[in-house]
Amino acid sequence: MTTLQLFSSDRYADPVGLETYRSHTGQEFKVSKLVTGTPSDVFDAWIRHIWLAGGDQVHEGAGRGYIGSVRRVPLRVEEEILSAGLPGAKIPSISYRVRKPGPFPLQSHLAMVHFMDASDPGMEVRETSKAPMTLVLWTVKTELTNTCNWLHCGSLVRLIFRTALKTFLRTLAQETSCN
């Protein structure tokens, strides 16, 4: 597939969001999936099928990227979209954070979803499909509470998050392949 390295910030529609993510401390994990559709179509599908359908809206967001949107997902976890780089000539992305961690022992959780054109010369994606394809790269940085660190529960927490994100990406791939 690809080495999953992030491009330089000047390639992104939201370079400030990318730099904020890069400078955030915490342990990082990544999940990715090749999805049918252009980055613009997949960006919109992620908003519709993952963000909006995946929780109750606590606060409406602004614009196509739903900036400022707050949603409540199961276990009373609240997430907020901080910034969005809208589709265009550069790599679109969405940055969000967990505002209220519910039962999870988190000090911080910052995530960025990248929608990269698989036909971009900088990508190392080997796909023979005639349809446009987008590599969705979901990167997350978490800082756990001291208690969680002391109890060594971080691996379990990250496993839960990674499993959930992989499920969301499978849903996204199914939804975009139906359109």
PDB file of C-alpha atoms in Angstrom:
ATOM      1  CA  MET A   1       0.000   0.000   0.000  1.00  0.00           C
ATOM      2  CA  THR A   2       1.976   3.038   1.199  1.00  0.00           C
ATOM      3  CA  THR A   3       4.502   3.862   3.868  1.00  0.00           C
ATOM      4  CA  LEU A   4       1.875   6.132   5.483  1.00  0.00           C
ATOM      5  CA  GLN A   5       4.242   9.056   5.806  1.00  0.00           C
ATOM      6  CA  LEU A   6       2.653  12.473   5.941  1.00  0.00           C
ATOM      7  CA  PHE A   7       3.531  14.945   3.231  1.00  0.00           C
ATOM      8  CA  SER A   8       4.961  18.373   3.991  1.00  0.00           C
ATOM      9  CA  SER A   9       2.464  20.875   5.357  1.00  0.00           C
ATOM     10  CA  ASP A  10       2.498  22.956   2.154  1.00  0.00           C
ATOM     11  CA  ARG A  11       0.728  20.037   0.420  1.00  0.00           C
ATOM     12  CA  TYR A  12      -2.223  20.284   2.843  1.00  0.00           C
ATOM     13  CA  ALA A  13      -5.336  22.454   2.589  1.00  0.00           C
ATOM     14  CA  ASP A  14      -5.047  22.938   6.385  1.00  0.00           C
ATOM     15  CA  PRO A  15      -1.308  23.300   7.086  1.00  0.00           C
ATOM     16  CA  VAL A  16      -1.937  24.835  10.523  1.00  0.00           C
ATOM     17  CA  GLY A  17      -4.046  21.822  11.528  1.00  0.00           C
ATOM     18  CA  LEU A  18      -1.295  19.472  10.377  1.00  0.00           C
ATOM     19  CA  GLU A  19       1.404  21.372  12.289  1.00  0.00           C
ATOM     20  CA  THR A  20      -0.800  21.444  15.404  1.00  0.00           C
ATOM     21  CA  TYR A  21      -1.214  17.679  15.112  1.00  0.00           C
ATOM     22  CA  ARG A  22       2.501  17.112  14.544  1.00  0.00           C
ATOM     23  CA  SER A  23       3.457  19.180  17.601  1.00  0.00           C
ATOM     24  CA  HIS A  24       0.957  17.425  19.887  1.00  0.00           C
ATOM     25  CA  THR A  25       2.554  15.038  22.363  1.00  0.00           C
ATOM     26  CA  GLY A  26       1.274  11.557  22.926  1.00  0.00           C
ATOM     27  CA  GLN A  27       1.616   8.081  21.564  1.00  0.00           C
ATOM     28  CA  GLU A  28       0.580   7.854  17.929  1.00  0.00           C
ATOM     29  CA  PHE A  29      -1.168   5.127  16.013  1.00  0.00           C
ATOM     30  CA  LYS A  30      -2.445   5.054  12.438  1.00  0.00           C
ATOM     31  CA  VAL A  31      -5.039   3.134  10.482  1.00  0.00           C
ATOM     32  CA  SER A  32      -5.695   3.448   6.768  1.00  0.00           C
ATOM     33  CA  LYS A  33      -7.897   2.156   3.993  1.00  0.00           C
ATOM     34  CA  LEU A  34      -8.072   2.612   0.247  1.00  0.00           C
ATOM     35  CA  VAL A  35     -11.572   3.848  -0.575  1.00  0.00           C
ATOM     36  CA  THR A  36     -13.378   4.257  -3.896  1.00  0.00           C
ATOM     37  CA  GLY A  37     -13.966   7.898  -4.849  1.00  0.00           C
ATOM     38  CA  THR A  38     -12.182  11.192  -5.185  1.00  0.00           C
ATOM     39  CA  PRO A  39     -10.787  12.854  -2.050  1.00  0.00           C
ATOM     40  CA  SER A  40     -13.659  15.360  -2.273  1.00  0.00           C
ATOM     41  CA  ASP A  41     -16.317  12.630  -2.429  1.00  0.00           C
ATOM     42  CA  VAL A  42     -14.705  10.583   0.342  1.00  0.00           C
ATOM     43  CA  PHE A  43     -14.313  13.692   2.554  1.00  0.00           C
ATOM     44  CA  ASP A  44     -18.060  14.364   2.242  1.00  0.00           C
ATOM     45  CA  ALA A  45     -18.886  10.685   2.806  1.00  0.00           C
ATOM     46  CA  TRP A  46     -16.758  10.667   5.989  1.00  0.00           C
ATOM     47  CA  ILE A  47     -18.668  13.678   7.334  1.00  0.00           C
ATOM     48  CA  ARG A  48     -22.025  12.107   6.445  1.00  0.00           C
ATOM     49  CA  HIS A  49     -21.485   8.424   7.302  1.00  0.00           C
ATOM     50  CA  ILE A  50     -18.898   8.585  10.080  1.00  0.00           C
ATOM     51  CA  TRP A  51     -19.177  11.936  11.853  1.00  0.00           C
ATOM     52  CA  LEU A  52     -22.890  12.743  11.556  1.00  0.00           C
ATOM     53  CA  ALA A  53     -24.268   9.191  11.545  1.00  0.00           C
ATOM     54  CA  GLY A  54     -21.875   8.033  14.261  1.00  0.00           C
ATOM     55  CA  GLY A  55     -23.188  10.085  17.153  1.00  0.00           C
ATOM     56  CA  ASP A  56     -25.681  12.612  18.481  1.00  0.00           C
ATOM     57  CA  GLN A  57     -24.974  16.213  17.524  1.00  0.00           C
ATOM     58  CA  VAL A  58     -24.418  18.296  20.665  1.00  0.00           C
ATOM     59  CA  HIS A  59     -23.406  21.413  18.718  1.00  0.00           C
ATOM     60  CA  GLU A  60     -23.720  22.085  14.989  1.00  0.00           C
ATOM     61  CA  GLY A  61     -20.577  22.848  13.071  1.00  0.00           C
ATOM     62  CA  ALA A  62     -19.938  25.489  10.424  1.00  0.00           C
ATOM     63  CA  GLY A  63     -19.389  24.993   6.718  1.00  0.00           C
ATOM     64  CA  ARG A  64     -18.604  21.925   4.669  1.00  0.00           C
ATOM     65  CA  GLY A  65     -16.026  20.733   7.231  1.00  0.00           C
ATOM     66  CA  TYR A  66     -18.440  21.138  10.161  1.00  0.00           C
ATOM     67  CA  ILE A  67     -15.802  23.074  12.118  1.00  0.00           C
ATOM     68  CA  GLY A  68     -16.895  23.408  15.741  1.00  0.00           C
ATOM     69  CA  SER A  69     -19.271  20.444  15.515  1.00  0.00           C
ATOM     70  CA  VAL A  70     -19.490  18.476  18.742  1.00  0.00           C
ATOM     71  CA  ARG A  71     -20.922  14.980  18.788  1.00  0.00           C
ATOM     72  CA  ARG A  72     -21.593  12.501  21.565  1.00  0.00           C
ATOM     73  CA  VAL A  73     -20.740   8.901  20.752  1.00  0.00           C
ATOM     74  CA  PRO A  74     -21.416   5.770  22.829  1.00  0.00           C
ATOM     75  CA  LEU A  75     -20.140   5.743  26.418  1.00  0.00           C
ATOM     76  CA  ARG A  76     -20.781   9.526  26.587  1.00  0.00           C
ATOM     77  CA  VAL A  77     -17.545  10.395  24.813  1.00  0.00           C
ATOM     78  CA  GLU A  78     -17.698  13.858  23.211  1.00  0.00           C
ATOM     79  CA  GLU A  79     -15.635  14.781  20.147  1.00  0.00           C
ATOM     80  CA  GLU A  80     -15.170  18.178  18.481  1.00  0.00           C
ATOM     81  CA  ILE A  81     -13.992  19.072  14.983  1.00  0.00           C
ATOM     82  CA  LEU A  82     -11.225  21.662  15.418  1.00  0.00           C
ATOM     83  CA  SER A  83     -10.295  22.362  11.802  1.00  0.00           C
ATOM     84  CA  ALA A  84     -10.792  21.129   8.275  1.00  0.00           C
ATOM     85  CA  GLY A  85      -8.834  21.521   5.091  1.00  0.00           C
ATOM     86  CA  LEU A  86     -11.492  21.464   2.411  1.00  0.00           C
ATOM     87  CA  PRO A  87     -11.052  19.477  -0.798  1.00  0.00           C
ATOM     88  CA  GLY A  88      -9.389  21.319  -3.651  1.00  0.00           C
ATOM     89  CA  ALA A  89      -5.906  21.336  -5.114  1.00  0.00           C
ATOM     90  CA  LYS A  90      -4.302  20.273  -1.812  1.00  0.00           C
ATOM     91  CA  ILE A  91      -4.780  17.329   0.562  1.00  0.00           C
ATOM     92  CA  PRO A  92      -8.059  17.643   2.482  1.00  0.00           C
ATOM     93  CA  SER A  93      -8.126  16.736   6.163  1.00  0.00           C
ATOM     94  CA  ILE A  94     -10.195  16.938   9.326  1.00  0.00           C
ATOM     95  CA  SER A  95      -8.728  17.456  12.784  1.00  0.00           C
ATOM     96  CA  TYR A  96     -10.735  16.665  15.901  1.00  0.00           C
ATOM     97  CA  ARG A  97     -10.238  16.106  19.603  1.00  0.00           C
ATOM     98  CA  VAL A  98     -11.971  14.256  22.397  1.00  0.00           C
ATOM     99  CA  ARG A  99     -13.534  16.889  24.691  1.00  0.00           C
ATOM    100  CA  LYS A 100     -14.971  14.479  27.249  1.00  0.00           C
ATOM    101  CA  PRO A 101     -13.380  11.028  27.418  1.00  0.00           C
ATOM    102  CA  GLY A 102     -16.294   9.239  29.091  1.00  0.00           C
ATOM    103  CA  PRO A 103     -14.896   6.163  30.852  1.00  0.00           C
ATOM    104  CA  PHE A 104     -11.582   6.227  28.971  1.00  0.00           C
ATOM    105  CA  PRO A 105      -8.484   7.231  30.982  1.00  0.00           C
ATOM    106  CA  LEU A 106      -7.331  10.004  28.637  1.00  0.00           C
ATOM    107  CA  GLN A 107      -5.506  13.248  29.307  1.00  0.00           C
ATOM    108  CA  SER A 108      -5.695  14.150  25.623  1.00  0.00           C
ATOM    109  CA  HIS A 109      -6.740  12.651  22.304  1.00  0.00           C
ATOM    110  CA  LEU A 110      -6.088  14.486  19.036  1.00  0.00           C
ATOM    111  CA  ALA A 111      -6.841  12.921  15.669  1.00  0.00           C
ATOM    112  CA  MET A 112      -6.424  13.883  12.041  1.00  0.00           C
ATOM    113  CA  VAL A 113      -8.098  12.223   9.075  1.00  0.00           C
ATOM    114  CA  HIS A 114      -6.244  12.680   5.773  1.00  0.00           C
ATOM    115  CA  PHE A 115      -7.894  12.127   2.365  1.00  0.00           C
ATOM    116  CA  MET A 116      -5.066  11.489  -0.116  1.00  0.00           C
ATOM    117  CA  ASP A 117      -5.539  10.974  -3.843  1.00  0.00           C
ATOM    118  CA  ALA A 118      -4.170   7.492  -4.515  1.00  0.00           C
ATOM    119  CA  SER A 119      -3.081   8.551  -8.013  1.00  0.00           C
ATOM    120  CA  ASP A 120      -0.796  11.268  -6.592  1.00  0.00           C
ATOM    121  CA  PRO A 121       2.779  10.648  -7.809  1.00  0.00           C
ATOM    122  CA  GLY A 122       4.028  10.878  -4.203  1.00  0.00           C
ATOM    123  CA  MET A 123       1.869   7.944  -3.153  1.00  0.00           C
ATOM    124  CA  GLU A 124       3.157   4.398  -3.306  1.00  0.00           C
ATOM    125  CA  VAL A 125      -0.279   2.852  -3.768  1.00  0.00           C
ATOM    126  CA  ARG A 126      -0.517  -0.015  -6.208  1.00  0.00           C
ATOM    127  CA  GLU A 127      -4.127  -0.090  -7.323  1.00  0.00           C
ATOM    128  CA  THR A 128      -5.352  -1.258 -10.715  1.00  0.00           C
ATOM    129  CA  SER A 129      -8.895   0.092 -10.390  1.00  0.00           C
ATOM    130  CA  LYS A 130     -10.123   2.435 -13.112  1.00  0.00           C
ATOM    131  CA  ALA A 131     -12.263   4.259 -10.535  1.00  0.00           C
ATOM    132  CA  PRO A 132     -10.735   7.141  -8.577  1.00  0.00           C
ATOM    133  CA  MET A 133      -9.328   5.974  -5.244  1.00  0.00           C
ATOM    134  CA  THR A 134      -8.543   7.817  -2.024  1.00  0.00           C
ATOM    135  CA  LEU A 135      -6.245   6.651   0.736  1.00  0.00           C
ATOM    136  CA  VAL A 136      -7.898   7.577   4.026  1.00  0.00           C
ATOM    137  CA  LEU A 137      -5.225   7.831   6.697  1.00  0.00           C
ATOM    138  CA  TRP A 138      -6.541   8.240  10.251  1.00  0.00           C
ATOM    139  CA  THR A 139      -3.815   9.296  12.681  1.00  0.00           C
ATOM    140  CA  VAL A 140      -4.361   9.602  16.429  1.00  0.00           C
ATOM    141  CA  LYS A 141      -2.196  10.835  19.299  1.00  0.00           C
ATOM    142  CA  THR A 142      -3.264   9.946  22.829  1.00  0.00           C
ATOM    143  CA  GLU A 143      -1.953  10.823  26.255  1.00  0.00           C
ATOM    144  CA  LEU A 144      -3.228   8.587  29.012  1.00  0.00           C
ATOM    145  CA  THR A 145      -3.801   9.460  32.641  1.00  0.00           C
ATOM    146  CA  ASN A 146      -1.090   8.703  35.185  1.00  0.00           C
ATOM    147  CA  THR A 147      -3.309   6.012  36.702  1.00  0.00           C
ATOM    148  CA  CYS A 148      -3.663   4.293  33.340  1.00  0.00           C
ATOM    149  CA  ASN A 149       0.079   4.498  32.780  1.00  0.00           C
ATOM    150  CA  TRP A 150       0.691   3.043  36.231  1.00  0.00           C
ATOM    151  CA  LEU A 151      -1.769   0.184  35.558  1.00  0.00           C
ATOM    152  CA  HIS A 152      -0.314  -0.399  32.070  1.00  0.00           C
ATOM    153  CA  CYS A 153      -3.745  -0.192  30.437  1.00  0.00           C
ATOM    154  CA  GLY A 154      -2.611   1.956  27.493  1.00  0.00           C
ATOM    155  CA  SER A 155      -2.289  -0.949  25.086  1.00  0.00           C
ATOM    156  CA  LEU A 156      -5.873  -1.998  25.760  1.00  0.00           C
ATOM    157  CA  VAL A 157      -7.191   1.550  25.301  1.00  0.00           C
ATOM    158  CA  ARG A 158      -5.343   1.964  21.995  1.00  0.00           C
ATOM    159  CA  LEU A 159      -6.532  -1.467  20.839  1.00  0.00           C
ATOM    160  CA  ILE A 160     -10.139  -0.419  21.488  1.00  0.00           C
ATOM    161  CA  PHE A 161      -9.642   2.834  19.554  1.00  0.00           C
ATOM    162  CA  ARG A 162      -7.788   1.155  16.685  1.00  0.00           C
ATOM    163  CA  THR A 163     -10.514  -1.496  16.352  1.00  0.00           C
ATOM    164  CA  ALA A 164     -13.235   1.171  16.297  1.00  0.00           C
ATOM    165  CA  LEU A 165     -11.426   3.240  13.656  1.00  0.00           C
ATOM    166  CA  LYS A 166     -10.868   0.197  11.436  1.00  0.00           C
ATOM    167  CA  THR A 167     -14.590  -0.550  11.687  1.00  0.00           C
ATOM    168  CA  PHE A 168     -15.403   3.055  10.710  1.00  0.00           C
ATOM    169  CA  LEU A 169     -13.079   2.813   7.699  1.00  0.00           C
ATOM    170  CA  ARG A 170     -14.733  -0.435   6.560  1.00  0.00           C
ATOM    171  CA  THR A 171     -18.120   1.299   6.812  1.00  0.00           C
ATOM    172  CA  LEU A 172     -16.800   4.246   4.815  1.00  0.00           C
ATOM    173  CA  ALA A 173     -15.427   1.925   2.120  1.00  0.00           C
ATOM    174  CA  GLN A 174     -18.765   0.103   1.891  1.00  0.00           C
ATOM    175  CA  GLU A 175     -20.735   3.346   1.660  1.00  0.00           C
ATOM    176  CA  THR A 176     -18.526   4.832  -1.053  1.00  0.00           C
ATOM    177  CA  SER A 177     -18.488   1.645  -3.131  1.00  0.00           C
ATOM    178  CA  CYS A 178     -22.318   1.657  -3.211  1.00  0.00           C
ATOM    179  CA  ASN A 179     -22.497   5.138  -4.766  1.00  0.00           C
TER     180      ASN A 179
END
